[in-house]
mmCIF file of C-alpha atoms and ligand atoms in Angstrom:
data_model
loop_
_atom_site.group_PDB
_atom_site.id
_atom_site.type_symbol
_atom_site.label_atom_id
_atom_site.label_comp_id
_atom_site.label_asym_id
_atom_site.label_seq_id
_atom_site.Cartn_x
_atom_site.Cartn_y
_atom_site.Cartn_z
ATOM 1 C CA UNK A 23 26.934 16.014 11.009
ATOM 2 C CA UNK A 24 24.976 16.473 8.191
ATOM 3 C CA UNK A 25 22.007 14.237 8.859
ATOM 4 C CA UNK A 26 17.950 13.772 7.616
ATOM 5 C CA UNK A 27 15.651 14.610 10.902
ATOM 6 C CA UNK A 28 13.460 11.904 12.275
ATOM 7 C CA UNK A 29 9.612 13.129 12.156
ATOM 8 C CA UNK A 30 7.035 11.406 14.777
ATOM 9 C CA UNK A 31 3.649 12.340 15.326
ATOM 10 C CA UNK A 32 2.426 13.391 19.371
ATOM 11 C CA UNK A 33 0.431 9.982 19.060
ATOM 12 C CA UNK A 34 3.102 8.156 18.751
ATOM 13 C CA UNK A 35 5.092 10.139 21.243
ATOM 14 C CA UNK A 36 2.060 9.082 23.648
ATOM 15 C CA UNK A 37 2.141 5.480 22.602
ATOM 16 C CA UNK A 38 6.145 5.266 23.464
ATOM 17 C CA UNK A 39 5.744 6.294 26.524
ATOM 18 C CA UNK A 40 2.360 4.038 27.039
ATOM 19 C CA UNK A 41 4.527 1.366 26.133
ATOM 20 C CA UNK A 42 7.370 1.931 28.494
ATOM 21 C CA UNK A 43 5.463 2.312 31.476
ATOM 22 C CA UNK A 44 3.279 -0.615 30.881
ATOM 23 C CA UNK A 45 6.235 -2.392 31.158
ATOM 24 C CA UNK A 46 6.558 -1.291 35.052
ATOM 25 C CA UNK A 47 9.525 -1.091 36.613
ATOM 26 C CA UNK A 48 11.852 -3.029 34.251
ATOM 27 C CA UNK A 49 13.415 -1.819 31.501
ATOM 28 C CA UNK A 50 12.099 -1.806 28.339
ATOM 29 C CA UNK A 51 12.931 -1.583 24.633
ATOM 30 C CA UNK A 52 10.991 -0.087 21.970
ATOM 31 C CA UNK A 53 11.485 0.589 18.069
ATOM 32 C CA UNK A 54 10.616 3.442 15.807
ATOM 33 C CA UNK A 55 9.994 1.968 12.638
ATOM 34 C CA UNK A 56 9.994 3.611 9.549
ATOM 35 C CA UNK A 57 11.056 5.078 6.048
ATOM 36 C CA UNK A 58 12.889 7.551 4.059
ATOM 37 C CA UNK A 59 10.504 10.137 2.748
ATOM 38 C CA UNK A 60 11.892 13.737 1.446
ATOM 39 C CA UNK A 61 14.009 15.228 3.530
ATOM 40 C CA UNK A 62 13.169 13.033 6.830
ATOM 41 C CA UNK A 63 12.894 9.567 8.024
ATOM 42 C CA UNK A 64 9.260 9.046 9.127
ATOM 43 C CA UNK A 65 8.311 6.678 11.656
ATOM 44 C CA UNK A 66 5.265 4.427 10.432
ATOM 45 C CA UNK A 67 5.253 1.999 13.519
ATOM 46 C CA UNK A 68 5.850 2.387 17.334
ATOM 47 C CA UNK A 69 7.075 -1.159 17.967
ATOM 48 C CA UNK A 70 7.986 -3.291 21.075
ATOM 49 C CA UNK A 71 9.854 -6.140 19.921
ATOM 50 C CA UNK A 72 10.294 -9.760 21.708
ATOM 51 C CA UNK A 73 13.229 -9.550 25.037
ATOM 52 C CA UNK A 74 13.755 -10.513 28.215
ATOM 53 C CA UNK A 75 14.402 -7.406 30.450
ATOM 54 C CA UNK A 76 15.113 -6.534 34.317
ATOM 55 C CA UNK A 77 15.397 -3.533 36.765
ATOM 56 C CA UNK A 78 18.629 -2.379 34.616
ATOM 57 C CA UNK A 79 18.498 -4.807 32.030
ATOM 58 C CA UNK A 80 17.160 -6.067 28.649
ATOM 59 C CA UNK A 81 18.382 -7.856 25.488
ATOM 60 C CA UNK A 82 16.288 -9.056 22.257
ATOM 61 C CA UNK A 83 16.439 -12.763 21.676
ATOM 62 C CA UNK A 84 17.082 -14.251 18.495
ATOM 63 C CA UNK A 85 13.718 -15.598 18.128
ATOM 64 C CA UNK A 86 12.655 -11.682 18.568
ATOM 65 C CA UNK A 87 15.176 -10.348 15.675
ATOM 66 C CA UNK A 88 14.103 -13.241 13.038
ATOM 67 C CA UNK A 89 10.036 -12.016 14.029
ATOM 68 C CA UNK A 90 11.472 -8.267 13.236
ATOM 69 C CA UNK A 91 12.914 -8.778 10.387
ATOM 70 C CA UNK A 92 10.519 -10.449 9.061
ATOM 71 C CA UNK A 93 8.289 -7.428 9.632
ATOM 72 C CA UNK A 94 10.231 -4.786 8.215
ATOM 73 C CA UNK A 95 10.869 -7.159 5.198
ATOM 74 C CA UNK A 96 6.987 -7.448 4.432
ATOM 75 C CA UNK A 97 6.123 -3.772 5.652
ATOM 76 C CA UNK A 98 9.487 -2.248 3.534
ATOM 77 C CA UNK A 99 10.464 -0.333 6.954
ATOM 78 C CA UNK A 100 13.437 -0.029 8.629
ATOM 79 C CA UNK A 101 14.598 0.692 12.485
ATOM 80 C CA UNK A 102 14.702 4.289 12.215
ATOM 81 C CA UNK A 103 15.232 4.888 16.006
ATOM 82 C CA UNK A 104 15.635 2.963 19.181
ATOM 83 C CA UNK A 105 14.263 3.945 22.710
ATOM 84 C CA UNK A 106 14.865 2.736 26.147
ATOM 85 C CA UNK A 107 14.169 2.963 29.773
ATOM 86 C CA UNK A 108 16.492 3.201 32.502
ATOM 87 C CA UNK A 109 15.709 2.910 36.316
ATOM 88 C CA UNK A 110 17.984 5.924 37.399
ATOM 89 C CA UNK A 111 19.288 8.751 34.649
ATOM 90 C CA UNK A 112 19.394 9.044 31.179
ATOM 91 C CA UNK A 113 22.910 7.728 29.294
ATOM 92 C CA UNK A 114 24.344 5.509 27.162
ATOM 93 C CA UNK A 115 25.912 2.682 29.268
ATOM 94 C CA UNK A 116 28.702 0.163 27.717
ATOM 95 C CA UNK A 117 26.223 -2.370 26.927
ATOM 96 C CA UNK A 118 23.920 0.275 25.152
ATOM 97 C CA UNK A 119 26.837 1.114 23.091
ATOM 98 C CA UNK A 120 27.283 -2.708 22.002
ATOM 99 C CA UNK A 121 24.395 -4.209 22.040
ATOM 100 C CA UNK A 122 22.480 -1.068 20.273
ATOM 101 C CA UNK A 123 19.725 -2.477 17.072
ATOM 102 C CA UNK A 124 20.057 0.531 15.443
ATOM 103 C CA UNK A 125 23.296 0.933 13.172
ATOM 104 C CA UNK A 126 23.643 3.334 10.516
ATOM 105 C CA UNK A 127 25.341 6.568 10.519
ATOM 106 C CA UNK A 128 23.200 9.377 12.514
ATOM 107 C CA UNK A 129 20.933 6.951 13.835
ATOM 108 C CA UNK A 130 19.509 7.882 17.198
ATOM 109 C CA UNK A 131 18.902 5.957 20.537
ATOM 110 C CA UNK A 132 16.916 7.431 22.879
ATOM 111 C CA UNK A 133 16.807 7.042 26.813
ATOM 112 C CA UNK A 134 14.438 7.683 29.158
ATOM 113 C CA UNK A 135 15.004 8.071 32.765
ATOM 114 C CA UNK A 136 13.218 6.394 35.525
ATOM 115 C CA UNK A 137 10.957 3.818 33.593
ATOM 116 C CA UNK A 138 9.800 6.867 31.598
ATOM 117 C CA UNK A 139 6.984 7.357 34.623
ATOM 118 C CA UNK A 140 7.531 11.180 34.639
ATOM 119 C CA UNK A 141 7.377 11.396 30.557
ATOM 120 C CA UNK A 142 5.000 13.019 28.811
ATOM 121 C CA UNK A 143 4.551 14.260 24.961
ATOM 122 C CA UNK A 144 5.305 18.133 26.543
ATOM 123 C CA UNK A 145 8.371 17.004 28.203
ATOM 124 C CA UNK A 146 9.528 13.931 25.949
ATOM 125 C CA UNK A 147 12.372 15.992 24.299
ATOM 126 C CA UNK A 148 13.779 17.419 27.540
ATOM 127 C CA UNK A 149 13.882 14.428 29.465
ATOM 128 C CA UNK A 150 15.197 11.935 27.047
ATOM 129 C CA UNK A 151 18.741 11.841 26.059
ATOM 130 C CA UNK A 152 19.805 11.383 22.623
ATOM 131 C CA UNK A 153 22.479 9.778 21.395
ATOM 132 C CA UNK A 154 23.548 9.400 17.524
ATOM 133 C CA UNK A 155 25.662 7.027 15.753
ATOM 134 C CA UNK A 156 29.064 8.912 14.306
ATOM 135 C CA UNK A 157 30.907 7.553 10.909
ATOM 136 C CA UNK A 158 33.479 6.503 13.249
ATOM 137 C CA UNK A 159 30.548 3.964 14.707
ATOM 138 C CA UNK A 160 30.600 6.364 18.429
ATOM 139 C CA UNK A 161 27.543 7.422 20.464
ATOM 140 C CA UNK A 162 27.784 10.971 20.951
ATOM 141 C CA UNK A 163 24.691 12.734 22.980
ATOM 142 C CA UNK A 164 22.975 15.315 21.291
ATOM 143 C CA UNK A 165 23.190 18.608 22.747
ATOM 144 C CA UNK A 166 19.677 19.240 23.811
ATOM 145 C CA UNK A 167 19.598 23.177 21.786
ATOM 146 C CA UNK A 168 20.058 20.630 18.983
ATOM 147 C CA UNK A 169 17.553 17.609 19.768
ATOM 148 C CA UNK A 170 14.570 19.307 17.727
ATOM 149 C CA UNK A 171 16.776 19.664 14.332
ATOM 150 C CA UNK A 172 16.876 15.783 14.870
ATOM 151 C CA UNK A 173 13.730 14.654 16.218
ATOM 152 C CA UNK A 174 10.375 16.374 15.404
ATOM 153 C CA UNK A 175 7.231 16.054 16.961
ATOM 154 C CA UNK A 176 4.052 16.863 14.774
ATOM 155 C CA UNK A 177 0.951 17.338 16.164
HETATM 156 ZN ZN1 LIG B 443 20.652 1.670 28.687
#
């Protein structure tokens, strides 16, 4: 698949995985928000958006799409990427294939293992998996030799 990389800065990086481990051990949800600049998608925003989560659980109520959309409305972003927690290993379970925000063709969702506590900005890339949306609306994973076309980190 022929698809525009996702650029992030380290910063960001280190506020994802702030964000996920604040949230303890539950899952958590986060957004990379962003927009289409040449030849990437860049993400503006590192955003955690309203839900109700668990150990192995979490979902975005409808109050916390309507305050979302509202904010990519009056910011002109969209939901470049999604990123989650798991308590055990890294995949893309049923529910993460239904229930995922992020829609369009060679969009990526991106899990973290074991409420992200072992994550850091060095490691981010090897220890998430990636998934990406296909034409045919599947989740493939990413072969990690080809997570870094995908997803860059700048410093
Ligand atoms: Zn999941």
């Amino acid at each position: 698949m022929n698809i525009t990389p996702v650029e992030i800065s380290s910063a960001q990086i280190a506020e994802t995985i702030k964000l996920l481990r604040y949230a303890g051990r539950q899952e958590c949800i986060l957004l990379w928000l962003g927009r289409r600049e040449q030849g990437l998608q860049r993400i503006i925003d590192v955003y955690k958006p309203l839900q109700e989560a668990d150990r192995d659980y979490f979902e975005i109520p409808r109050q916390g799409m309507a305050v979302l959309m509202e904010r990519l409305r009056t910011k002109g972003l969209y939901v470049v990427s999604q990123v989650h927690t798991h308590p055990g290993l890294a995949f893309h379970s049923r529910a993460d294939d239904k229930w995922a925000i992020v829609r369009h063709i060679g969009a990526l969702s991106i899990v973290l293992p074991f409420f992200a506590e072992s994550s850091t900005i060095e490691n981010f890339l090897q220890e998430a998996a990636v998934f990406q949306l296909d034409s045919s609306n599947r989740w493939n994973e990413v072969a990690s030799e080809h997570v870094r076309d995908q997803l860059r980190i700048t410093p």
